[in-house]
Tab-separated table of C-alpha atoms in Angstrom:
chain	number	residue	atom	x	y	z
Z	12	UNK	CA	-9.596	-38.582	-19.897
Z	13	UNK	CA	-7.056	-35.845	-20.640
Z	14	UNK	CA	-7.064	-32.338	-19.211
Z	15	UNK	CA	-7.166	-30.375	-22.456
Z	16	UNK	CA	-8.185	-26.838	-23.331
Z	17	UNK	CA	-8.579	-25.481	-26.863
Z	18	UNK	CA	-8.618	-21.700	-27.221
Z	19	UNK	CA	-9.757	-20.995	-30.780
Z	20	UNK	CA	-10.507	-17.947	-32.937
Z	21	UNK	CA	-7.801	-15.851	-31.264
Z	22	UNK	CA	-5.149	-13.344	-32.274
Z	23	UNK	CA	-2.054	-15.017	-30.890
Z	24	UNK	CA	0.700	-12.650	-29.747
Z	25	UNK	CA	4.008	-14.331	-28.971
Z	26	UNK	CA	7.368	-12.607	-28.412
Z	27	UNK	CA	9.065	-15.429	-30.312
Z	28	UNK	CA	6.515	-15.974	-33.063
Z	29	UNK	CA	4.995	-12.592	-33.745
Z	30	UNK	CA	1.277	-12.031	-34.253
Z	31	UNK	CA	-1.157	-14.310	-36.107
Z	32	UNK	CA	-4.714	-15.562	-36.121
Z	33	UNK	CA	-5.113	-19.098	-34.840
Z	34	UNK	CA	-5.835	-21.503	-32.006
Z	35	UNK	CA	-3.909	-22.575	-28.909
Z	36	UNK	CA	-4.063	-26.043	-27.368
Z	37	UNK	CA	-3.097	-26.683	-23.737
Z	38	UNK	CA	-2.893	-30.320	-22.597
Z	39	UNK	CA	-2.108	-31.225	-18.985
Z	40	UNK	CA	-1.056	-27.648	-18.311
Z	41	UNK	CA	1.398	-27.404	-21.222
Z	42	UNK	CA	1.054	-25.685	-24.604
Z	43	UNK	CA	0.907	-28.414	-27.237
Z	44	UNK	CA	0.861	-28.741	-31.019
Z	45	UNK	CA	-1.830	-30.690	-32.848
Z	46	UNK	CA	-5.617	-30.919	-32.937
Z	47	UNK	CA	-6.140	-32.073	-29.371
Z	48	UNK	CA	-8.326	-34.811	-27.911
Z	49	UNK	CA	-12.033	-35.005	-28.715
Z	50	UNK	CA	-12.990	-34.237	-25.103
Z	51	UNK	CA	-11.046	-30.960	-24.883
Z	52	UNK	CA	-12.787	-27.974	-23.362
Z	53	UNK	CA	-13.337	-25.374	-26.076
Z	54	UNK	CA	-13.314	-21.591	-25.610
Z	55	UNK	CA	-14.159	-19.153	-28.409
Z	56	UNK	CA	-11.825	-16.175	-28.003
Z	57	UNK	CA	-13.904	-14.006	-30.323
Z	58	UNK	CA	-10.901	-12.718	-32.237
Z	59	UNK	CA	-9.380	-11.147	-29.134
Z	60	UNK	CA	-5.695	-11.073	-28.170
Z	61	UNK	CA	-4.276	-14.206	-26.583
Z	62	UNK	CA	-0.867	-13.556	-25.036
Z	63	UNK	CA	1.555	-15.019	-22.484
Z	64	UNK	CA	0.690	-14.266	-18.874
Z	65	UNK	CA	2.677	-11.398	-17.383
Z	66	UNK	CA	5.655	-12.060	-15.100
Z	67	UNK	CA	5.940	-9.060	-12.743
Z	68	UNK	CA	9.541	-8.701	-11.608
Z	69	UNK	CA	10.352	-6.764	-8.449
Z	70	UNK	CA	7.024	-6.093	-6.724
Z	71	UNK	CA	7.008	-4.606	-3.253
Z	72	UNK	CA	3.804	-6.343	-2.201
Z	73	UNK	CA	2.120	-9.582	-3.268
Z	74	UNK	CA	-1.415	-8.519	-4.186
Z	75	UNK	CA	-3.556	-11.253	-5.730
Z	76	UNK	CA	-6.531	-9.089	-6.711
Z	77	UNK	CA	-4.343	-6.505	-8.427
Z	78	UNK	CA	-2.354	-9.217	-10.187
Z	79	UNK	CA	-5.522	-10.874	-11.510
Z	80	UNK	CA	-6.812	-7.572	-12.862
Z	81	UNK	CA	-3.484	-6.874	-14.545
Z	82	UNK	CA	-3.010	-10.248	-16.251
Z	83	UNK	CA	-0.110	-11.186	-13.976
Z	84	UNK	CA	0.376	-14.932	-13.438
Z	85	UNK	CA	3.770	-14.841	-11.702
Z	86	UNK	CA	5.381	-12.304	-9.385
Z	87	UNK	CA	8.934	-11.939	-8.103
Z	88	UNK	CA	8.708	-10.032	-4.823
Z	89	UNK	CA	11.571	-7.925	-3.552
Z	90	UNK	CA	13.392	-9.243	-0.483
Z	91	UNK	CA	12.022	-6.336	1.600
Z	92	UNK	CA	9.223	-8.469	2.987
Z	93	UNK	CA	8.271	-9.194	6.586
Z	94	UNK	CA	10.373	-11.050	7.514
Z	95	UNK	CA	13.214	-10.105	5.178
Z	96	UNK	CA	13.925	-12.916	2.709
Z	97	UNK	CA	17.414	-13.635	3.990
Z	98	UNK	CA	16.905	-17.188	5.253
Z	99	UNK	CA	15.587	-20.328	3.522
Z	100	UNK	CA	12.487	-20.793	5.659
Z	101	UNK	CA	11.071	-17.399	4.708
Z	102	UNK	CA	11.912	-17.957	1.038
Z	103	UNK	CA	10.318	-21.396	0.933
Z	104	UNK	CA	7.106	-20.299	2.662
Z	105	UNK	CA	6.656	-17.405	0.268
Z	106	UNK	CA	7.363	-19.557	-2.792
Z	107	UNK	CA	4.565	-21.957	-1.868
Z	108	UNK	CA	1.720	-19.739	-0.659
Z	109	UNK	CA	0.500	-18.428	-4.008
Z	110	UNK	CA	-0.092	-21.658	-5.872
Z	111	UNK	CA	-1.954	-22.647	-7.931
Z	112	UNK	CA	-3.371	-19.270	-9.029
Z	113	UNK	CA	-0.406	-16.929	-8.608
Z	114	UNK	CA	3.106	-18.370	-8.616
Z	115	UNK	CA	5.576	-16.523	-6.439
Z	116	UNK	CA	9.285	-16.520	-7.294
Z	117	UNK	CA	11.096	-14.821	-4.405
Z	118	UNK	CA	14.133	-12.599	-4.794
Z	119	UNK	CA	16.287	-13.444	-1.776
Z	120	UNK	CA	18.248	-10.808	0.119
Z	121	UNK	CA	21.856	-10.464	-0.994
Z	122	UNK	CA	22.933	-9.356	2.500
Z	123	UNK	CA	21.658	-10.220	5.962
Z	124	UNK	CA	18.723	-8.054	6.887
Z	125	UNK	CA	19.411	-6.054	3.699
Z	126	UNK	CA	21.909	-4.077	5.751
Z	127	UNK	CA	24.556	-4.120	3.024
Z	128	UNK	CA	27.321	-5.574	5.200
Z	129	UNK	CA	27.351	-9.363	5.656
Z	130	UNK	CA	26.442	-11.683	2.806
Z	131	UNK	CA	23.247	-13.692	3.259
Z	132	UNK	CA	23.054	-17.460	2.724
Z	133	UNK	CA	22.364	-17.092	-0.973
Z	134	UNK	CA	23.085	-20.702	-1.912
Z	135	UNK	CA	20.705	-22.084	0.702
Z	136	UNK	CA	18.013	-19.563	-0.241
Z	137	UNK	CA	18.427	-20.536	-3.877
Z	138	UNK	CA	17.849	-24.176	-2.951
Z	139	UNK	CA	14.729	-23.084	-1.026
Z	140	UNK	CA	13.185	-21.510	-4.134
Z	141	UNK	CA	14.760	-18.078	-4.661
Z	142	UNK	CA	15.034	-17.225	-8.364
Z	143	UNK	CA	17.383	-14.249	-7.892
Z	144	UNK	CA	19.145	-12.330	-5.154
Z	145	UNK	CA	18.739	-8.624	-4.665
Z	146	UNK	CA	19.495	-5.457	-2.784
Z	147	UNK	CA	15.805	-4.644	-2.275
Z	148	UNK	CA	14.849	-0.989	-2.207
Z	149	UNK	CA	18.384	-0.026	-1.156
Z	150	UNK	CA	21.790	0.346	-2.773
Z	151	UNK	CA	24.741	-1.548	-1.314
Z	152	UNK	CA	27.092	1.338	-0.612
Z	153	UNK	CA	30.148	-0.780	0.222
Z	154	UNK	CA	31.795	-1.668	-3.075
Z	155	UNK	CA	33.685	-4.549	-1.485
Z	156	UNK	CA	30.441	-6.126	-0.303
Z	157	UNK	CA	28.785	-5.627	-3.706
Z	158	UNK	CA	31.802	-7.201	-5.408
Z	159	UNK	CA	31.490	-10.258	-3.157
Z	160	UNK	CA	27.735	-10.449	-3.785
Z	161	UNK	CA	28.263	-10.458	-7.542
Z	162	UNK	CA	31.098	-13.001	-7.388
Z	163	UNK	CA	29.048	-15.348	-5.193
Z	164	UNK	CA	25.999	-14.965	-7.441
Z	165	UNK	CA	28.148	-15.708	-10.494
Z	166	UNK	CA	29.280	-18.977	-8.918
Z	167	UNK	CA	25.633	-19.833	-8.170
Z	168	UNK	CA	24.593	-18.794	-11.719
Z	169	UNK	CA	21.885	-16.537	-10.329
Z	170	UNK	CA	21.050	-12.927	-11.220
Z	171	UNK	CA	21.638	-10.012	-8.857
Z	172	UNK	CA	18.683	-7.590	-8.931
Z	173	UNK	CA	19.961	-4.177	-7.862
Z	174	UNK	CA	18.456	-0.853	-6.872
Z	175	UNK	CA	20.706	1.820	-8.340
Z	176	UNK	CA	20.806	5.104	-6.443
Z	177	UNK	CA	23.877	6.396	-4.618
Z	178	UNK	CA	22.558	6.729	-1.070
Z	179	UNK	CA	25.189	9.318	-0.160
Z	180	UNK	CA	23.811	11.699	-2.775
Z	181	UNK	CA	20.135	10.858	-2.230
Z	182	UNK	CA	20.093	11.246	1.548
Z	183	UNK	CA	16.571	12.247	2.640
Z	184	UNK	CA	15.584	13.623	-0.769
Z	185	UNK	CA	12.091	12.895	-2.079
Z	186	UNK	CA	12.436	14.453	-5.543
Z	187	UNK	CA	14.866	14.917	-8.412
Z	188	UNK	CA	16.700	18.217	-8.384
Z	189	UNK	CA	15.179	20.589	-10.901
Z	190	UNK	CA	12.599	23.280	-11.478
Z	191	UNK	CA	9.646	21.337	-10.081
Z	192	UNK	CA	11.391	20.381	-6.825
Z	193	UNK	CA	12.670	23.954	-6.397
Z	194	UNK	CA	9.218	25.436	-6.976
Z	195	UNK	CA	7.659	23.043	-4.456
Z	196	UNK	CA	10.464	23.471	-1.951
Z	197	UNK	CA	11.043	19.719	-1.651
Z	198	UNK	CA	14.279	18.027	-0.523
Z	199	UNK	CA	15.895	16.992	-3.800
Z	200	UNK	CA	18.888	15.046	-5.053
Z	201	UNK	CA	20.594	15.218	-8.447
Z	202	UNK	CA	19.546	12.558	-10.946
Z	203	UNK	CA	23.269	11.823	-11.180
Z	204	UNK	CA	22.798	9.602	-8.109
Z	205	UNK	CA	21.403	6.921	-10.392
Z	206	UNK	CA	24.182	7.073	-12.979
Z	207	UNK	CA	26.895	6.900	-10.311
Z	208	UNK	CA	25.368	3.780	-8.793
Z	209	UNK	CA	24.864	2.154	-12.191
Z	210	UNK	CA	28.424	2.924	-13.299
Z	211	UNK	CA	29.898	1.276	-10.211
Z	212	UNK	CA	27.662	-1.790	-10.378
Z	213	UNK	CA	28.381	-2.237	-14.086
Z	214	UNK	CA	32.131	-2.124	-13.471
Z	215	UNK	CA	31.811	-4.711	-10.713
Z	216	UNK	CA	29.592	-6.924	-12.863
Z	217	UNK	CA	32.073	-6.676	-15.722
Z	218	UNK	CA	34.945	-7.611	-13.426
Z	219	UNK	CA	33.172	-10.618	-11.897
Z	220	UNK	CA	31.292	-11.807	-14.979
Z	221	UNK	CA	28.069	-11.893	-12.944
Z	222	UNK	CA	24.557	-11.406	-14.250
Z	223	UNK	CA	23.212	-8.026	-13.123
Z	224	UNK	CA	19.664	-6.748	-13.496
Z	225	UNK	CA	19.101	-3.064	-12.764
Z	226	UNK	CA	15.510	-3.160	-11.576
Z	227	UNK	CA	14.387	0.372	-12.422
Z	228	UNK	CA	16.467	2.678	-14.607
Z	229	UNK	CA	14.970	6.148	-15.046
Z	230	UNK	CA	17.554	8.607	-16.394
Z	231	UNK	CA	19.172	9.368	-19.739
Z	232	UNK	CA	22.637	8.915	-18.223
Z	233	UNK	CA	21.637	5.571	-16.733
Z	234	UNK	CA	20.310	4.221	-20.007
Z	235	UNK	CA	23.441	5.377	-21.849
Z	236	UNK	CA	25.639	3.479	-19.388
Z	237	UNK	CA	23.579	0.307	-19.750
Z	238	UNK	CA	23.599	0.509	-23.542
Z	239	UNK	CA	27.376	0.953	-23.627
Z	240	UNK	CA	27.901	-1.916	-21.176
Z	241	UNK	CA	25.769	-4.251	-23.282
Z	242	UNK	CA	27.879	-3.341	-26.314
Z	243	UNK	CA	30.997	-4.371	-24.342
Z	244	UNK	CA	29.456	-7.729	-23.497
Z	245	UNK	CA	28.600	-7.080	-19.848
Z	246	UNK	CA	25.870	-9.469	-18.689
Z	247	UNK	CA	23.440	-6.719	-17.747
Z	248	UNK	CA	19.715	-6.240	-18.226
Z	249	UNK	CA	17.554	-3.377	-17.062
Z	250	UNK	CA	13.933	-2.630	-16.369
Z	251	UNK	CA	11.611	0.274	-15.756
Z	252	UNK	CA	7.919	0.908	-15.064
Z	253	UNK	CA	5.235	2.775	-17.029
Z	254	UNK	CA	5.480	5.717	-14.621
Z	255	UNK	CA	8.915	6.716	-15.932
Z	256	UNK	CA	7.797	6.293	-19.547
Z	257	UNK	CA	4.575	8.283	-19.229
Z	258	UNK	CA	5.153	10.809	-16.435
Z	259	UNK	CA	7.742	13.457	-15.603
Z	260	UNK	CA	8.310	15.300	-12.331
Z	261	UNK	CA	5.565	17.735	-13.343
Z	262	UNK	CA	3.135	15.074	-12.046
Z	263	UNK	CA	4.330	16.013	-8.528
Z	264	UNK	CA	2.732	19.450	-8.854
Z	265	UNK	CA	0.227	20.379	-6.134
Z	266	UNK	CA	2.194	18.006	-3.863
Z	267	UNK	CA	0.404	14.927	-5.241
Z	268	UNK	CA	1.737	12.177	-2.981
Z	269	UNK	CA	0.405	9.521	-5.376
Z	270	UNK	CA	3.335	10.653	-7.552
Z	271	UNK	CA	5.850	10.150	-4.729
Z	272	UNK	CA	7.833	7.212	-6.083
Z	273	UNK	CA	11.223	5.620	-5.594
Z	274	UNK	CA	13.228	6.459	-7.647
Z	275	UNK	CA	11.512	9.852	-7.913
Z	276	UNK	CA	9.974	10.984	-11.165
Z	277	UNK	CA	12.532	12.574	-13.449
Z	278	UNK	CA	12.696	15.431	-15.949
Z	279	UNK	CA	10.924	15.428	-19.290
Z	280	UNK	CA	14.288	14.892	-21.002
Z	281	UNK	CA	14.812	11.740	-18.947
Z	282	UNK	CA	11.302	10.542	-19.809
Z	283	UNK	CA	12.027	10.960	-23.504
Z	284	UNK	CA	15.299	9.052	-23.031
Z	285	UNK	CA	13.345	6.231	-21.373
Z	286	UNK	CA	11.024	6.000	-24.386
Z	287	UNK	CA	14.055	5.906	-26.694
Z	288	UNK	CA	15.607	3.141	-24.576
Z	289	UNK	CA	12.354	1.206	-24.830
Z	290	UNK	CA	12.373	1.516	-28.611
Z	291	UNK	CA	16.032	0.612	-29.160
Z	292	UNK	CA	16.038	-2.472	-26.939
Z	293	UNK	CA	18.082	-1.107	-24.039
Z	294	UNK	CA	15.163	-1.841	-21.702
Z	295	UNK	CA	14.595	-5.578	-21.229
Z	296	UNK	CA	11.807	-5.670	-18.642
Z	297	UNK	CA	8.639	-3.670	-18.062
Z	298	UNK	CA	7.128	-4.195	-14.629
Z	299	UNK	CA	4.530	-2.582	-12.394
Z	300	UNK	CA	6.724	-1.686	-9.421
Z	301	UNK	CA	3.581	-2.494	-7.414
Z	302	UNK	CA	3.989	-1.060	-3.911
Z	303	UNK	CA	0.523	-0.084	-2.614
Z	304	UNK	CA	0.254	2.379	0.250
Z	305	UNK	CA	-2.834	3.185	2.281
Z	306	UNK	CA	-4.196	6.625	3.238
Z	307	UNK	CA	-2.229	6.674	6.491
Z	308	UNK	CA	0.982	6.669	4.419
Z	309	UNK	CA	-0.139	8.953	1.579
Z	310	UNK	CA	-2.357	11.591	3.216
Z	311	UNK	CA	0.644	13.393	4.616
Z	312	UNK	CA	2.870	16.304	3.545
Z	313	UNK	CA	4.795	15.231	0.458
Z	314	UNK	CA	8.153	14.921	2.206
Z	315	UNK	CA	6.604	12.772	4.958
Z	316	UNK	CA	4.563	10.462	2.714
Z	317	UNK	CA	5.845	6.991	1.893
Z	318	UNK	CA	7.110	6.361	-1.624
Z	319	UNK	CA	5.250	3.762	-3.659
Z	320	UNK	CA	2.328	3.250	-6.021
Z	321	UNK	CA	-0.302	0.597	-6.695
Z	322	UNK	CA	0.142	-0.148	-10.388
Z	323	UNK	CA	-0.190	-3.912	-10.926
Z	324	UNK	CA	-3.838	-3.589	-12.002
Z	325	UNK	CA	-2.956	-0.848	-14.502
Z	326	UNK	CA	0.223	-2.395	-15.962
Z	327	UNK	CA	-1.400	-4.052	-18.967
Z	328	UNK	CA	-3.618	-1.124	-19.971
Z	329	UNK	CA	-0.795	1.409	-19.652
Z	330	UNK	CA	1.530	-0.879	-21.614
Z	331	UNK	CA	-0.988	-1.313	-24.424
Z	332	UNK	CA	-1.049	2.473	-24.676
Z	333	UNK	CA	2.651	2.337	-25.548
Z	334	UNK	CA	1.744	0.073	-28.482
Z	335	UNK	CA	-0.999	2.416	-29.709
Z	336	UNK	CA	1.416	5.349	-29.500
Z	337	UNK	CA	3.917	3.489	-31.695
Z	338	UNK	CA	6.694	3.036	-29.130
Z	339	UNK	CA	6.711	-0.788	-29.294
Z	340	UNK	CA	5.037	-3.588	-31.234
Z	341	UNK	CA	2.700	-6.059	-29.552
Z	342	UNK	CA	5.198	-8.968	-29.701
Z	343	UNK	CA	7.924	-6.704	-28.317
Z	344	UNK	CA	5.596	-5.584	-25.529
Z	345	UNK	CA	5.072	-9.145	-24.338
Z	346	UNK	CA	8.798	-9.780	-24.559
Z	347	UNK	CA	9.117	-6.951	-22.043
Z	348	UNK	CA	6.241	-8.128	-19.847
Z	349	UNK	CA	6.766	-11.901	-19.954
Z	350	UNK	CA	9.835	-13.276	-21.745
Z	351	UNK	CA	12.300	-10.698	-20.404
Z	352	UNK	CA	11.453	-11.058	-16.714
Z	353	UNK	CA	11.230	-14.849	-17.071
Z	354	UNK	CA	14.756	-14.870	-18.521
Z	355	UNK	CA	16.131	-12.780	-15.641
Z	356	UNK	CA	14.605	-15.264	-13.191
Z	357	UNK	CA	15.685	-18.342	-15.143
Z	358	UNK	CA	12.096	-19.470	-15.750
Z	359	UNK	CA	10.946	-21.514	-18.747
Z	360	UNK	CA	7.832	-19.479	-19.509
Z	361	UNK	CA	6.747	-16.246	-21.156
Z	362	UNK	CA	5.964	-17.430	-24.692
Z	363	UNK	CA	3.243	-19.395	-26.474
Z	364	UNK	CA	5.713	-21.937	-27.854
Z	365	UNK	CA	4.941	-25.664	-27.572
Z	366	UNK	CA	6.277	-27.117	-24.349
Z	367	UNK	CA	5.810	-23.896	-22.387
Z	368	UNK	CA	3.416	-23.704	-19.402
Z	369	UNK	CA	-0.159	-22.865	-20.343
Z	370	UNK	CA	-0.028	-19.431	-18.696
Z	371	UNK	CA	-2.072	-17.228	-21.010
Z	372	UNK	CA	-4.329	-14.185	-20.869
Z	373	UNK	CA	-7.220	-13.219	-23.130
Z	374	UNK	CA	-7.333	-9.467	-23.686
Z	375	UNK	CA	-9.901	-7.063	-25.074
Z	376	UNK	CA	-7.385	-4.452	-26.173
Z	377	UNK	CA	-10.054	-1.878	-27.055
Z	378	UNK	CA	-12.146	-2.072	-23.867
Z	379	UNK	CA	-12.266	1.494	-22.473
Z	380	UNK	CA	-12.105	2.311	-18.780
Z	381	UNK	CA	-10.893	5.018	-16.445
Z	382	UNK	CA	-8.330	4.385	-13.724
Z	383	UNK	CA	-10.006	5.192	-10.410
Z	384	UNK	CA	-7.898	5.040	-7.275
Z	385	UNK	CA	-11.003	4.469	-5.134
Z	386	UNK	CA	-12.132	1.362	-7.004
Z	387	UNK	CA	-8.857	-0.095	-8.264
Z	388	UNK	CA	-8.627	-3.831	-7.439
Z	389	UNK	CA	-6.064	-4.698	-4.791
Z	390	UNK	CA	-4.851	-3.643	-1.388
Z	391	UNK	CA	-4.764	0.095	-2.170
Z	392	UNK	CA	-5.313	2.402	-5.118
Z	393	UNK	CA	-2.620	5.034	-4.745
Z	394	UNK	CA	-1.663	5.339	-8.400
Z	395	UNK	CA	-0.217	8.434	-10.086
Z	396	UNK	CA	-2.486	7.568	-13.030
Z	397	UNK	CA	-5.686	8.218	-11.081
Z	398	UNK	CA	-8.346	9.563	-13.461
Z	399	UNK	CA	-6.547	8.565	-16.672
Z	400	UNK	CA	-8.701	7.067	-19.474
Z	401	UNK	CA	-7.149	3.842	-20.794
Z	402	UNK	CA	-7.994	0.881	-23.022
Z	403	UNK	CA	-7.447	-2.813	-22.507
Z	404	UNK	CA	-8.864	-5.324	-20.038
Z	405	UNK	CA	-8.162	-8.954	-19.200
Z	406	UNK	CA	-11.226	-10.987	-20.171
Z	407	UNK	CA	-9.954	-14.385	-19.016
Z	408	UNK	CA	-6.786	-15.868	-17.585
Z	409	UNK	CA	-5.367	-19.402	-17.385
Z	410	UNK	CA	-2.521	-20.636	-15.210
Z	411	UNK	CA	-1.245	-24.001	-16.441
Z	412	UNK	CA	-4.450	-24.364	-18.456
Z	413	UNK	CA	-6.610	-23.802	-15.373
Z	414	UNK	CA	-8.875	-20.760	-15.505
Z	415	UNK	CA	-8.351	-18.232	-12.744
Z	416	UNK	CA	-11.504	-16.488	-11.596
């Protein structure tokens, strides 16, 4: 008796194949062509969207409940875990704990303890299950160290996932320099800190031939540098989160610590540049940046509160809003949410093509709901989108053809 699942009467959305009405057959956990065996389980999708499961690249915290609500089937956590992912034992344990429902693909630390000085055992960590190496929430200030990281990663054929903010300029700042930060009297740093870091890392990546992924680009200058580097043939990709596409630093008004993010929210001009970069293909990955923080870290003066937001559960609904507003098509959206991050991590997943894992989500794209920080699924609900009406809910989810409840 085969393990077969037939999902029929669906609107299939595939980054590679576009959008069409049809059925999807999953046999023994793999998407398959054909009619399927007579004993296949049959699910009527009711004409709803059937799309690849989301691959969330660069989360701060592994949060199963939030991932389930957001249609996320795989996560790639940053190396800033406890303990830091700088040795193979920690990487291997993390890679195994989520299965079968949520697959975890660790990003190993590029330097020991993420201190930015001595290189970590990247090759051994890769053998233990790391799918990329990264700088975590920090920038490696020493250019010599970053050059060695990129050269080593090139030899291992693994991507370096970098945080791009010049720490010397950022210092203890909690906001981007500008009218809002000045009015609120908050410690601020120029947005140029991002462009400086990106420019250096791009030059080093170009020199070494390494694969570089800039985890969260947020400024017009940053996007321009990435676009120009891609045109020169640099092996660079970049990502962002819905916060930088939908919010500007005005959201920090009234000292709303739910809007205290890293990088900080930028100007309206930078937000518009982010939307343009989404439309023209400069942005390759859309992720949640999920980093939930409890009341003890958020109910503080703005400058003392911890940066971070709980946005895994809202990722899909906010992203579907970008489709309704005409910024991206549905197939392009799932290229950003699934195919793009899978490519960065070297994973064979993220599409509905035959031979791919049966990781799919069934979506009611019109289901209305309101984001409520107090009831948001997951470890905490500190989202800057608290109170926002949205549309789009996950109705069902399969990982390797197995339904996740």
